[in-house]
Coordinates of C-alpha atoms in Angstrom, one line a residue:
X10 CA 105.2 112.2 41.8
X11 CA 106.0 111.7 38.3
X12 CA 108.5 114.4 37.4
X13 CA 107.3 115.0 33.5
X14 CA 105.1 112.5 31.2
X15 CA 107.8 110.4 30.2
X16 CA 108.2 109.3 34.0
X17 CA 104.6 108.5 34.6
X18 CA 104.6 106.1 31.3
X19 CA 107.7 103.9 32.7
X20 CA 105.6 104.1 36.4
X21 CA 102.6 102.4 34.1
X22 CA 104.9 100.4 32.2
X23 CA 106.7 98.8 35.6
X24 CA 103.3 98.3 36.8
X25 CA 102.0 96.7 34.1
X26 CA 99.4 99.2 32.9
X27 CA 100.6 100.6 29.4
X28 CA 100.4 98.7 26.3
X29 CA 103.2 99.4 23.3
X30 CA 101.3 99.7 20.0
X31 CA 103.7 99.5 17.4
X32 CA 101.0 98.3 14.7
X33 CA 100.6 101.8 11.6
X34 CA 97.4 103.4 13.4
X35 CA 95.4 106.3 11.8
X36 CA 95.2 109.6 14.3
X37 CA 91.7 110.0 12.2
X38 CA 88.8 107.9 14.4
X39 CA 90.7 104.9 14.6
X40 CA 93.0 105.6 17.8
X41 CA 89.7 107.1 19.6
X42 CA 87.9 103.9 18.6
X43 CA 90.5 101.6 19.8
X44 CA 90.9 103.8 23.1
X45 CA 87.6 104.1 23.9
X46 CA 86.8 100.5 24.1
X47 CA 89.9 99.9 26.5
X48 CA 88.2 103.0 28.8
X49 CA 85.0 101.2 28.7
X50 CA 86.9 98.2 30.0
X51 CA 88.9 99.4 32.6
X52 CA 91.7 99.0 30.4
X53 CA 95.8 100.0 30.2
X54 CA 97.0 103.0 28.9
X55 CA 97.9 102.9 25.5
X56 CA 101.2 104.2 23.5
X57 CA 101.2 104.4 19.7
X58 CA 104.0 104.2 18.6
X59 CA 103.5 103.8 14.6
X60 CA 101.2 107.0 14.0
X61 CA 100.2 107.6 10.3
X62 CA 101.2 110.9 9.3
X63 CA 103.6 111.8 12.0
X64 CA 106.7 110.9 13.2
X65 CA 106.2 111.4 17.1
X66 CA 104.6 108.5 18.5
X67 CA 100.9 109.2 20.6
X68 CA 99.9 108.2 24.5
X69 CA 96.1 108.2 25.5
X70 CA 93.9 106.6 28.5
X71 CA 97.1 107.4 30.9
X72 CA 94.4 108.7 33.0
X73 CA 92.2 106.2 32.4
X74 CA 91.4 104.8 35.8
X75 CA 91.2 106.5 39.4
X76 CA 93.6 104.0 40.4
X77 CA 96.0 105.3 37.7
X78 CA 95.6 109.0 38.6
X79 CA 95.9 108.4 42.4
X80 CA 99.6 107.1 41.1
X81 CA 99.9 110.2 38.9
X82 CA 99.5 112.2 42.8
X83 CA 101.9 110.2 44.8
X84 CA 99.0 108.2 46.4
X85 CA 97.8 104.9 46.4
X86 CA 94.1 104.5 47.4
X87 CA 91.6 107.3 46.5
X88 CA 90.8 108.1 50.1
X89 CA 94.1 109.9 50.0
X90 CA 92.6 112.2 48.1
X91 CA 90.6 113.4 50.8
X92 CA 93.8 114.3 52.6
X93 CA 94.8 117.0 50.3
X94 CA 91.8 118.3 50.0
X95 CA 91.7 119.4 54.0
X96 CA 95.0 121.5 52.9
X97 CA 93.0 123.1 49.9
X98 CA 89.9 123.9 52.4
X99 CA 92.3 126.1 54.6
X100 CA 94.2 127.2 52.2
X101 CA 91.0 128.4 50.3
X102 CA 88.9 129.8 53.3
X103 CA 91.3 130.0 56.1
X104 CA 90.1 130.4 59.9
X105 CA 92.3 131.5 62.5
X106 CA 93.4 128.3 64.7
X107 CA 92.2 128.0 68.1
X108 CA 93.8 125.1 69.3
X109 CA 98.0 123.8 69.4
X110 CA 97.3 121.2 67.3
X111 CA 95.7 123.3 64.5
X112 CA 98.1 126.2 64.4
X113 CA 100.8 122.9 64.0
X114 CA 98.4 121.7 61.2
X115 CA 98.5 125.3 59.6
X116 CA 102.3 125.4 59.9
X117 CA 102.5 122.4 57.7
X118 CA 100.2 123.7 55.5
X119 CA 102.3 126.7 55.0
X120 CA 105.5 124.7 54.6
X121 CA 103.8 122.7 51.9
X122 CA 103.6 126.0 50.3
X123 CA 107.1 126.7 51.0
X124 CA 107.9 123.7 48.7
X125 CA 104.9 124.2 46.6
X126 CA 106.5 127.1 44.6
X127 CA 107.9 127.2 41.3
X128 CA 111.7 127.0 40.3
X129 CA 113.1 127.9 37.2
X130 CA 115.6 125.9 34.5
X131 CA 117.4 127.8 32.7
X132 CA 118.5 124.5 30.5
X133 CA 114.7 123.3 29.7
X134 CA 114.0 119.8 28.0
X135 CA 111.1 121.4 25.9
X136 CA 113.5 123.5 24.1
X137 CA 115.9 120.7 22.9
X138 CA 114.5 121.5 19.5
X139 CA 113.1 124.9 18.1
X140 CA 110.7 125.4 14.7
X141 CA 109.5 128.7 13.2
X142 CA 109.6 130.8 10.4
X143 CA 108.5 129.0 7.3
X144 CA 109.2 125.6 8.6
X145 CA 106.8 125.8 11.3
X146 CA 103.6 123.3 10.7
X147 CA 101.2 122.1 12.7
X148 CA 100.6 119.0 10.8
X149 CA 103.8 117.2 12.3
X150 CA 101.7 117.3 15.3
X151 CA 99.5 113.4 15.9
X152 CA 96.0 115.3 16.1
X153 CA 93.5 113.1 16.4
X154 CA 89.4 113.3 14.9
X155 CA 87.6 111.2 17.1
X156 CA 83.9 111.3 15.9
X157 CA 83.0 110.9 12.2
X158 CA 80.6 114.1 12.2
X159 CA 83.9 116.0 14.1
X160 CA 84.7 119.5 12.3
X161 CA 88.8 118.7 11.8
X162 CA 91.5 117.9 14.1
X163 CA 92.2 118.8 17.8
X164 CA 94.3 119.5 20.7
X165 CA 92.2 118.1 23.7
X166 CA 95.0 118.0 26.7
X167 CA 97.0 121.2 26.0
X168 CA 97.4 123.4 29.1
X169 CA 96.6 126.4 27.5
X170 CA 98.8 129.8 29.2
X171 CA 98.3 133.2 28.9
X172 CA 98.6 136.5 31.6
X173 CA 96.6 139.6 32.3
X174 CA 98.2 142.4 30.4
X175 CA 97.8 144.7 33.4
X176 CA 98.6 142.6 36.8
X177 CA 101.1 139.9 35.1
X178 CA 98.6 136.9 36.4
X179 CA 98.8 134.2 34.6
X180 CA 96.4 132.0 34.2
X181 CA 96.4 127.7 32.9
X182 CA 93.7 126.0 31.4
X183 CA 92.8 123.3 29.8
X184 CA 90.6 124.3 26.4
X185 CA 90.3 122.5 23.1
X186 CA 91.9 123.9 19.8
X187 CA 90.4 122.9 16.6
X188 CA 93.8 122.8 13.4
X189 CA 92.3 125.5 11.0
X190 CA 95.6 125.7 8.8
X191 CA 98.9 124.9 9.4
X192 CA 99.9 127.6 11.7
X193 CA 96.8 128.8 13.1
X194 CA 93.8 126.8 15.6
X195 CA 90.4 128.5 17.1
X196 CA 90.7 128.2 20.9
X197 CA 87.2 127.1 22.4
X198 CA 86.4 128.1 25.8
X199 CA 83.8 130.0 28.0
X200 CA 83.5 133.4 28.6
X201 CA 83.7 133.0 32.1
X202 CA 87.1 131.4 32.2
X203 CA 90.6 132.8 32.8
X204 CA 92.0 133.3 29.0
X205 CA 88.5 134.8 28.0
X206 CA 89.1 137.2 30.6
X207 CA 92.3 138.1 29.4
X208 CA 91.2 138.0 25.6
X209 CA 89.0 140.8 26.9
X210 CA 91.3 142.9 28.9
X211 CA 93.9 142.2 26.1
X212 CA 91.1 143.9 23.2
X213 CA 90.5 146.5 25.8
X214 CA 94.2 148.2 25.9
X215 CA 94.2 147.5 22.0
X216 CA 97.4 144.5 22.6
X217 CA 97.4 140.9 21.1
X218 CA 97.1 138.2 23.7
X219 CA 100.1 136.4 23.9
X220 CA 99.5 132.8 24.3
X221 CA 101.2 129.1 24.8
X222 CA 100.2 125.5 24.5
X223 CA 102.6 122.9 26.7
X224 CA 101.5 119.7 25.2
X225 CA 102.8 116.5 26.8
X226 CA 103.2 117.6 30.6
X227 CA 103.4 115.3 33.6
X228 CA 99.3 114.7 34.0
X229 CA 99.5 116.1 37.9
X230 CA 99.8 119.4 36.7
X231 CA 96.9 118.7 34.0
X232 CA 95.0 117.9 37.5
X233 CA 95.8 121.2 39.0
X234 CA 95.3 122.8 35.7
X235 CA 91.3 121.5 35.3
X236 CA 91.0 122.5 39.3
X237 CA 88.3 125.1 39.8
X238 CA 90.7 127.4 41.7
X239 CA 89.9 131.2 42.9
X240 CA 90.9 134.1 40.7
X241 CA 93.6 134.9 42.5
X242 CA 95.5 131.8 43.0
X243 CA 98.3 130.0 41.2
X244 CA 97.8 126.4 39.1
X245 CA 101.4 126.2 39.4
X246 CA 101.3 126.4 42.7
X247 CA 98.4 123.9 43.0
X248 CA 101.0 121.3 40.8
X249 CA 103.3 122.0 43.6
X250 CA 100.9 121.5 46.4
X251 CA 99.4 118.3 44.6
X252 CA 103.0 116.8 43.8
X253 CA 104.5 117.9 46.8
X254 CA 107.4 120.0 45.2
X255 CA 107.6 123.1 42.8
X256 CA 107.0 122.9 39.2
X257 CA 109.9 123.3 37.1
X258 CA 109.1 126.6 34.6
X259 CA 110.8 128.2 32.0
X260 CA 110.6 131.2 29.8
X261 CA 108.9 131.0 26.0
X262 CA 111.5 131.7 23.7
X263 CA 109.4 134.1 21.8
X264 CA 106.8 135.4 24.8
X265 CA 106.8 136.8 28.0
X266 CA 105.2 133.5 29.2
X267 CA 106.4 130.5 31.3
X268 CA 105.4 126.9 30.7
X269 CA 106.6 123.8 32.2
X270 CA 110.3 123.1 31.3
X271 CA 109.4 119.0 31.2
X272 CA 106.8 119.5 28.7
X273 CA 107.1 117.5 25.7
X274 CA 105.8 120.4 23.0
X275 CA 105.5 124.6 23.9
X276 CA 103.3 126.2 21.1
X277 CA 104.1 129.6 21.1
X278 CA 101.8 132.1 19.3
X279 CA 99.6 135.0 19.5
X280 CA 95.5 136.0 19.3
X281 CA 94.2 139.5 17.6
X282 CA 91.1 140.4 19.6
X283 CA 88.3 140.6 17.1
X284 CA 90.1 137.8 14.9
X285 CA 87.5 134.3 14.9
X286 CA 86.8 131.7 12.3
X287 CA 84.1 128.9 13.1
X288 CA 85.0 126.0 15.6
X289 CA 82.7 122.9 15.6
X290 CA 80.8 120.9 15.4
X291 CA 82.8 118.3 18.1
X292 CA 81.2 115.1 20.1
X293 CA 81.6 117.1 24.0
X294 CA 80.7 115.3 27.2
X295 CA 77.0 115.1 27.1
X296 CA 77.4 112.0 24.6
X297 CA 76.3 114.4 21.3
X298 CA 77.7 116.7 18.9
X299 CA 77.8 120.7 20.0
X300 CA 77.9 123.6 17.8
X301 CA 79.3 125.4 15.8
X302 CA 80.7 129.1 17.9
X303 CA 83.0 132.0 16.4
X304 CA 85.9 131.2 18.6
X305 CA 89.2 133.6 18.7
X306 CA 92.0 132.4 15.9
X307 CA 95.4 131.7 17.7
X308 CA 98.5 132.4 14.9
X309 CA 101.4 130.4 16.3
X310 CA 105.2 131.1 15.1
X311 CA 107.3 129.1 17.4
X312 CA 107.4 125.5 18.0
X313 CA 109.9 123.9 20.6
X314 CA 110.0 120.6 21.5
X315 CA 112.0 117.7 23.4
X316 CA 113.9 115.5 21.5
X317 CA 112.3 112.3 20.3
X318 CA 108.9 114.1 22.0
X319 CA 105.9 112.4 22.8
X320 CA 102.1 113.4 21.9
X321 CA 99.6 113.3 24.9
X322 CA 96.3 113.5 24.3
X323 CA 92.5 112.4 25.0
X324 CA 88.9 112.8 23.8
X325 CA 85.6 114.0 25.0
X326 CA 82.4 111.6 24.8
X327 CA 79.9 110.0 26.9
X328 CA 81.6 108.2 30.1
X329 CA 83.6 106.8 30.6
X330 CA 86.3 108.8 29.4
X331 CA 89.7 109.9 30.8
X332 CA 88.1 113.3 31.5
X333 CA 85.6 111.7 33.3
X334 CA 87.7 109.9 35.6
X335 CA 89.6 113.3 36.1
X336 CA 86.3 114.7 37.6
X337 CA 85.8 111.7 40.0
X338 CA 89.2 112.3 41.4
X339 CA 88.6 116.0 41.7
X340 CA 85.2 114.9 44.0
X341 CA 87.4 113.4 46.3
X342 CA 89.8 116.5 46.8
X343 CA 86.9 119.0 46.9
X344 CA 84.7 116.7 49.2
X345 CA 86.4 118.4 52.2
X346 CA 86.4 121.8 50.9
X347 CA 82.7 121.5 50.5
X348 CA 82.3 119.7 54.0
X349 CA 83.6 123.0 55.3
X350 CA 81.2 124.8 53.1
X351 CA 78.3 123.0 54.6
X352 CA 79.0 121.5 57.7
X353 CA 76.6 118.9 57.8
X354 CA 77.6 117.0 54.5
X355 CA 79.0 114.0 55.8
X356 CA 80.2 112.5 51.9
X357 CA 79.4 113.6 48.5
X358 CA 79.3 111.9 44.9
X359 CA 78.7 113.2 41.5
X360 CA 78.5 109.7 39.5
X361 CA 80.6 109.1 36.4
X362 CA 77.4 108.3 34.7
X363 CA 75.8 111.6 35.4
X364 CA 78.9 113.1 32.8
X365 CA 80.7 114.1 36.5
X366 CA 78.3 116.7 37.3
X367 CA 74.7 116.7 36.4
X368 CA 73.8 114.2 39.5
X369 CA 74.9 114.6 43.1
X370 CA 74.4 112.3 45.8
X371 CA 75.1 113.9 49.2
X372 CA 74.9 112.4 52.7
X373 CA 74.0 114.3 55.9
X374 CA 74.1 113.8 59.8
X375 CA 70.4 114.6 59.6
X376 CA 69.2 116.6 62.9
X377 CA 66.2 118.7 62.5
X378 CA 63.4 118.5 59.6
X379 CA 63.8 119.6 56.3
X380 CA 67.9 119.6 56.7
X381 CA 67.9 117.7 53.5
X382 CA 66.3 120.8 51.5
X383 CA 68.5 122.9 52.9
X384 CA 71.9 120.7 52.5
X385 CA 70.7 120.6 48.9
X386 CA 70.2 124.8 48.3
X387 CA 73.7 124.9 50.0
X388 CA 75.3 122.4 47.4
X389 CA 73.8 124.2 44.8
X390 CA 75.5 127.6 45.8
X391 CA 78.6 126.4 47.6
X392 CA 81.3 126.2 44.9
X393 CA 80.8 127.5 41.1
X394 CA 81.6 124.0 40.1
X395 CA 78.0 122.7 41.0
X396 CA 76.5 125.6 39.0
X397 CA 74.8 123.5 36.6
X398 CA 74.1 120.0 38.9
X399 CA 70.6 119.4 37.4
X400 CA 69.5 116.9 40.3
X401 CA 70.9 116.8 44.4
X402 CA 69.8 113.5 46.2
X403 CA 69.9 113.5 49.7
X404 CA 70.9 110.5 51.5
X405 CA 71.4 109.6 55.3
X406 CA 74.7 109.1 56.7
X407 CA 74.8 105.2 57.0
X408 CA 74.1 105.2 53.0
X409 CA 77.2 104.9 51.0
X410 CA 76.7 107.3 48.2
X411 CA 79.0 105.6 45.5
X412 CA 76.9 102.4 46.4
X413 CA 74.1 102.6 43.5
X414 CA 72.0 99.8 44.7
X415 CA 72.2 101.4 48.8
X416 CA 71.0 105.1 46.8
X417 CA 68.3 103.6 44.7
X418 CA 67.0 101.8 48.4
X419 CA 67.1 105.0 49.9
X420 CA 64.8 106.6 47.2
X421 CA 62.3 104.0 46.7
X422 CA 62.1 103.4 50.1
X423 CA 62.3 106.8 51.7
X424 CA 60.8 109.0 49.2
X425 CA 57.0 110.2 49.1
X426 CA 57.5 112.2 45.3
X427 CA 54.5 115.0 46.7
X428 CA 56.6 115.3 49.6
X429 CA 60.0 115.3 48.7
X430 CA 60.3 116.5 46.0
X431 CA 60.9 119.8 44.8
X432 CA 62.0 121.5 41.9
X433 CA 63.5 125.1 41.1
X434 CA 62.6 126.4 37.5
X435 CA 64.4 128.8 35.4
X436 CA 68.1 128.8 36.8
X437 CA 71.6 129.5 34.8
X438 CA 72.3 126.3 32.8
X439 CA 74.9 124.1 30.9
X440 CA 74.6 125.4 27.4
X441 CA 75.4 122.1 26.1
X442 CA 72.5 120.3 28.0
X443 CA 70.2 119.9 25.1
X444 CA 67.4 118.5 27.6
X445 CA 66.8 122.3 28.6
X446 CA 63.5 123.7 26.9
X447 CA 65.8 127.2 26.5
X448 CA 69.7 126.2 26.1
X449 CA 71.1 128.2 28.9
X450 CA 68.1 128.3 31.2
X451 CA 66.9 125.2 33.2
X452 CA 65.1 123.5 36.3
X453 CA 66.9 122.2 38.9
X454 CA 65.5 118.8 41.2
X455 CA 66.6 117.8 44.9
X456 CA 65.1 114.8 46.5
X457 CA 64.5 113.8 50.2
X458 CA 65.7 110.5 50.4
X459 CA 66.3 110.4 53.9
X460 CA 64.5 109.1 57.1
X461 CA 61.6 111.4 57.7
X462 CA 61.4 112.5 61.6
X463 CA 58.5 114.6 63.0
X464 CA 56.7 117.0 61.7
X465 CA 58.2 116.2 58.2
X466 CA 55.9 112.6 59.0
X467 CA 52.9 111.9 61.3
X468 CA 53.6 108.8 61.7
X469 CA 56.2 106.1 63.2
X470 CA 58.9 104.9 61.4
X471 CA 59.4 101.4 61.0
X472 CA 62.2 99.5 62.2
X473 CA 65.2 99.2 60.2
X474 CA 66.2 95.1 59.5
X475 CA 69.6 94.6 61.0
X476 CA 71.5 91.2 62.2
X477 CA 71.6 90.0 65.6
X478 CA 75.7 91.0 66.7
X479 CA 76.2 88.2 68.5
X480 CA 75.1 85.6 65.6
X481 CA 77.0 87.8 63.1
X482 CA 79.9 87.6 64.8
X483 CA 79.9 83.7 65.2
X484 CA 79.8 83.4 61.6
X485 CA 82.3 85.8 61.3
X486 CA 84.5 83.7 63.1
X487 CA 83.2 79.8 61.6
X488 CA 83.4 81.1 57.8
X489 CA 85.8 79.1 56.7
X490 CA 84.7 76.3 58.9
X491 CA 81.5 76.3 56.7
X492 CA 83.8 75.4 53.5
X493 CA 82.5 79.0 52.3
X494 CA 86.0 80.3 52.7
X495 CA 87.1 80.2 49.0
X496 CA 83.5 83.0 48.3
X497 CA 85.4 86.4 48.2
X498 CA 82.2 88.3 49.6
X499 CA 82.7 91.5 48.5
X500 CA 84.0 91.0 44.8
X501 CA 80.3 90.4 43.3
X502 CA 79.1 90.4 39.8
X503 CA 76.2 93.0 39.4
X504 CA 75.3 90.9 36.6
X505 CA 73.4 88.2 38.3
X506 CA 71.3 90.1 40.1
X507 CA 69.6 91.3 37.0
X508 CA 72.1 94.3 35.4
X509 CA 73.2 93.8 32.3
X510 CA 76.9 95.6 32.8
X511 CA 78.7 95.3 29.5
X512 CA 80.4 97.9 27.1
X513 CA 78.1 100.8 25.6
X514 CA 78.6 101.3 21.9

């Protein structure tokens, strides 16, 4: 894997995927305009290199592609994915091995775990260069304002650290920070995640919460950072198991905190429990503008920083965008956890489209009727992450779930809507899903869209429409004797078949 950020950008550079920008930019809508196009086109990730107002130069889209992510985790195909997520499935719900060959496959495991943990420097890059005291300002920092109707400037791809005043835990996060002044930001995240936690445990022994922002980190520990992970595990050690070696950490130089040593800025400040000033309104994943929330004030005293340091950074927005590219990757590693969850899930897909988690297509090894309705109340309780999935379709096996045109088949050709489907009203929802008639309470939808078998039908089935093997094979075998072999069969524009595929504005 990439050892810190700078790494990954020469791995992009040698592979020609990263385009210099040395042109003046402005940090203020025109780098997310000019980024979000090249997402939208599948494009390079960018470097800026002449940012207005700042004297550190700015990378976005890094993560821009699967393919480029599956590089940023040592892995070339995104099938690979799938292999690391059978060592976070045991590692997550363990069962004792009854057989050699598991308790050898668990002995691996446990070695990768070995090498998984942390190490320290006690010479660390990210402290090359220290500001505080009155020198300190936030404003040397590239911040961008992507949206027009956006409240000010933001940190979007900080990994945000702090620990549990009473058990030491640290937890990693990745949040968003709005600039308030030039040494304070208002941290935005749910109540329900690890530095909200310790905000409260923090207010309740009457103690500040100590926190730090490592800005510019190698993005397979971003990865680990956005993994839904239980309480009680380690995102370090997640970067570790991802990259295949321990994180390099180091101690803040004014808190009791560690941070990646490679990181390219630390942050180092502090939050008063009680202490909020308003953060929003900012354009969030949905494709629209949130709110405005009271959101804790972080007062920061301490920057450090690599020399010559580099600004990292991305943008929320309706997909594409890097974050949701993140997400699809993450399917992939937590499609065995959840196969082990509910055995019989054969594939799962949440579609980029569907902002990464409103829509799931899931495909079964269907055995006995109404498996589907079932598979689908499993998915919906199996991992927190699929909390708020608004709609489950359930496919057969021999559909290929990241294959729209095989899923819409399945529907219109498989579905009877009095029959199959069903919906569940009044469940814990997305506060930011405006669809909702109450923000924060929603219905849910799961549709049948696999073959019905008795006494889900009364009726036979017809026969599915399939090639004869021997004839299919022939022209296997005569393709290019036809003169056909210049068509590349499975490189097809959706285009002209009736889609108009082109970029979303």
């Amino acid at each position: 894997m990439a050892r810190d950020l700078r790494e990954f950008i020469n791995q992009l550079e040698q592979r020609g995927q990263l385009r210099r920008i040395k042109t003046l930019v402005d940090p203020d809508l025109e780098i997310a305009e000019i980024s979000n196009r090249i997402l939208q086109a599948g494009g390079p990730g960018l470097l800026f290199e002449n940012v207005k107002g700042s004297n550190f130069p700015l990378a976005i889209n890094l993560m821009g592609t699967l393919e480029r992510i599956c590089w940023a985790m040592k892995m070339e195909e995104p099938q690979d994915l799938e292999t690391l997520g059978k060592k976070l499935a045991m590692l997550q719900q363990p069962k004792p091995p009854k057989k050699i060959s598991q308790i050898i496959d668990f002995g691996k495991i446990f070695f990768d775990v070995i090498k998984a943990k942390p190490s320290k420097s006690f010479f660390p890059p990210c402290q090359q260069v220290v500001i505080e005291g009155e020198k300190l300002d936030l404003d040397i920092l590239p911040l961008i304002r992507p949206y027009p109707g956006d409240a000010g400037k933001i940190i979007t791809l900080g990994l945000v650290v702090t620990k549990d005043c009473e058990t030491g835990t640290p937890n990693v996060g990745v949040y968003r920070l709005q600039l308030q002044s030039k040494t304070t930001m208002t941290v935005h995240w749910l109540s329900v995640r690890g530095g909200a936690r310790h905000l409260r445990k923090a207010a309740e022994n009457g103690k500040k919460l100590e926190i730090a922002i490592a800005l510019g980190v190698a993005p397979l520990i971003i990865m680990a950072a956005a993994t839904p992970i239980p309480i009680d595990l380690s995102e370090w050690l997640f970067a570790g198991l991802y990259g295949g070696s321990g994180v390099a950490l180091t101690k803040c130089k004014t808190l009791d905190l560690e941070v990646p040593a490679d990181a390219e800025f630390i942050l180092e400040g502090t939050i008063t429990p009680g202490e909020v000033l308003p953060d929003g309104p900012f354009g969030d994943h949905m494709g629209y503008y949130g709110g405005v929330e009271d959101s804790p004030l972080v007062r920061f005293h301490t920057i450090t920083h690599r020399k010559e340091p580099i600004y990292l950074t991305t943008f929320s927005g309706r997909p594409p965008k890097e974050e949701a590219i993140m997400a699809i990757a993450l399917n992939r590693i937590y499609t065995p956890v959840l196969r082990q969850q509910v055995s019989e899930i054969t594939d799962f897909f949440l579609p980029m489209e569907s902002l990464s988690y409103k829509t799931a297509i899931i495909s079964i090894d269907k055995a006995y009727p109404g498996q589907a309705r079932r598979a689908a109340l499993a998915f919906w309780s199996a991992l927190p992450q699929f909390t708020y999935t608004k709609f489950v379709i359930i496919v057969d096996k021999d559909i290929n779930v990241r294959d729209p045109r095989q899923v819409v088949w399945a529907i219109s050709s498989k579905v009877d809507p009095s029959r199959d489907v069903f919906i569940l009203p009044e469940t814990p929802f997305d506060t930011l899903d405006f669809a909702s008639k109450k923000l924060g309470l929603g219905g849910r939808m799961g549709i049948d869209a696999t073959t019905k078998i008795y006494p889900e039908i009364d009726h036979k089935w017809g026969e599915p429409l399939e090639p004869d093997t021997d004839v299919s094979t022939m022209v296997n075998c005569r393709w290019v004797e036809y003169g056909l072999g210049d068509i590349i069969l499975d490189k097809v524009n959706d285009n002209l078949f009736g889609y108009d595929m082109r970029l979303s504005k």
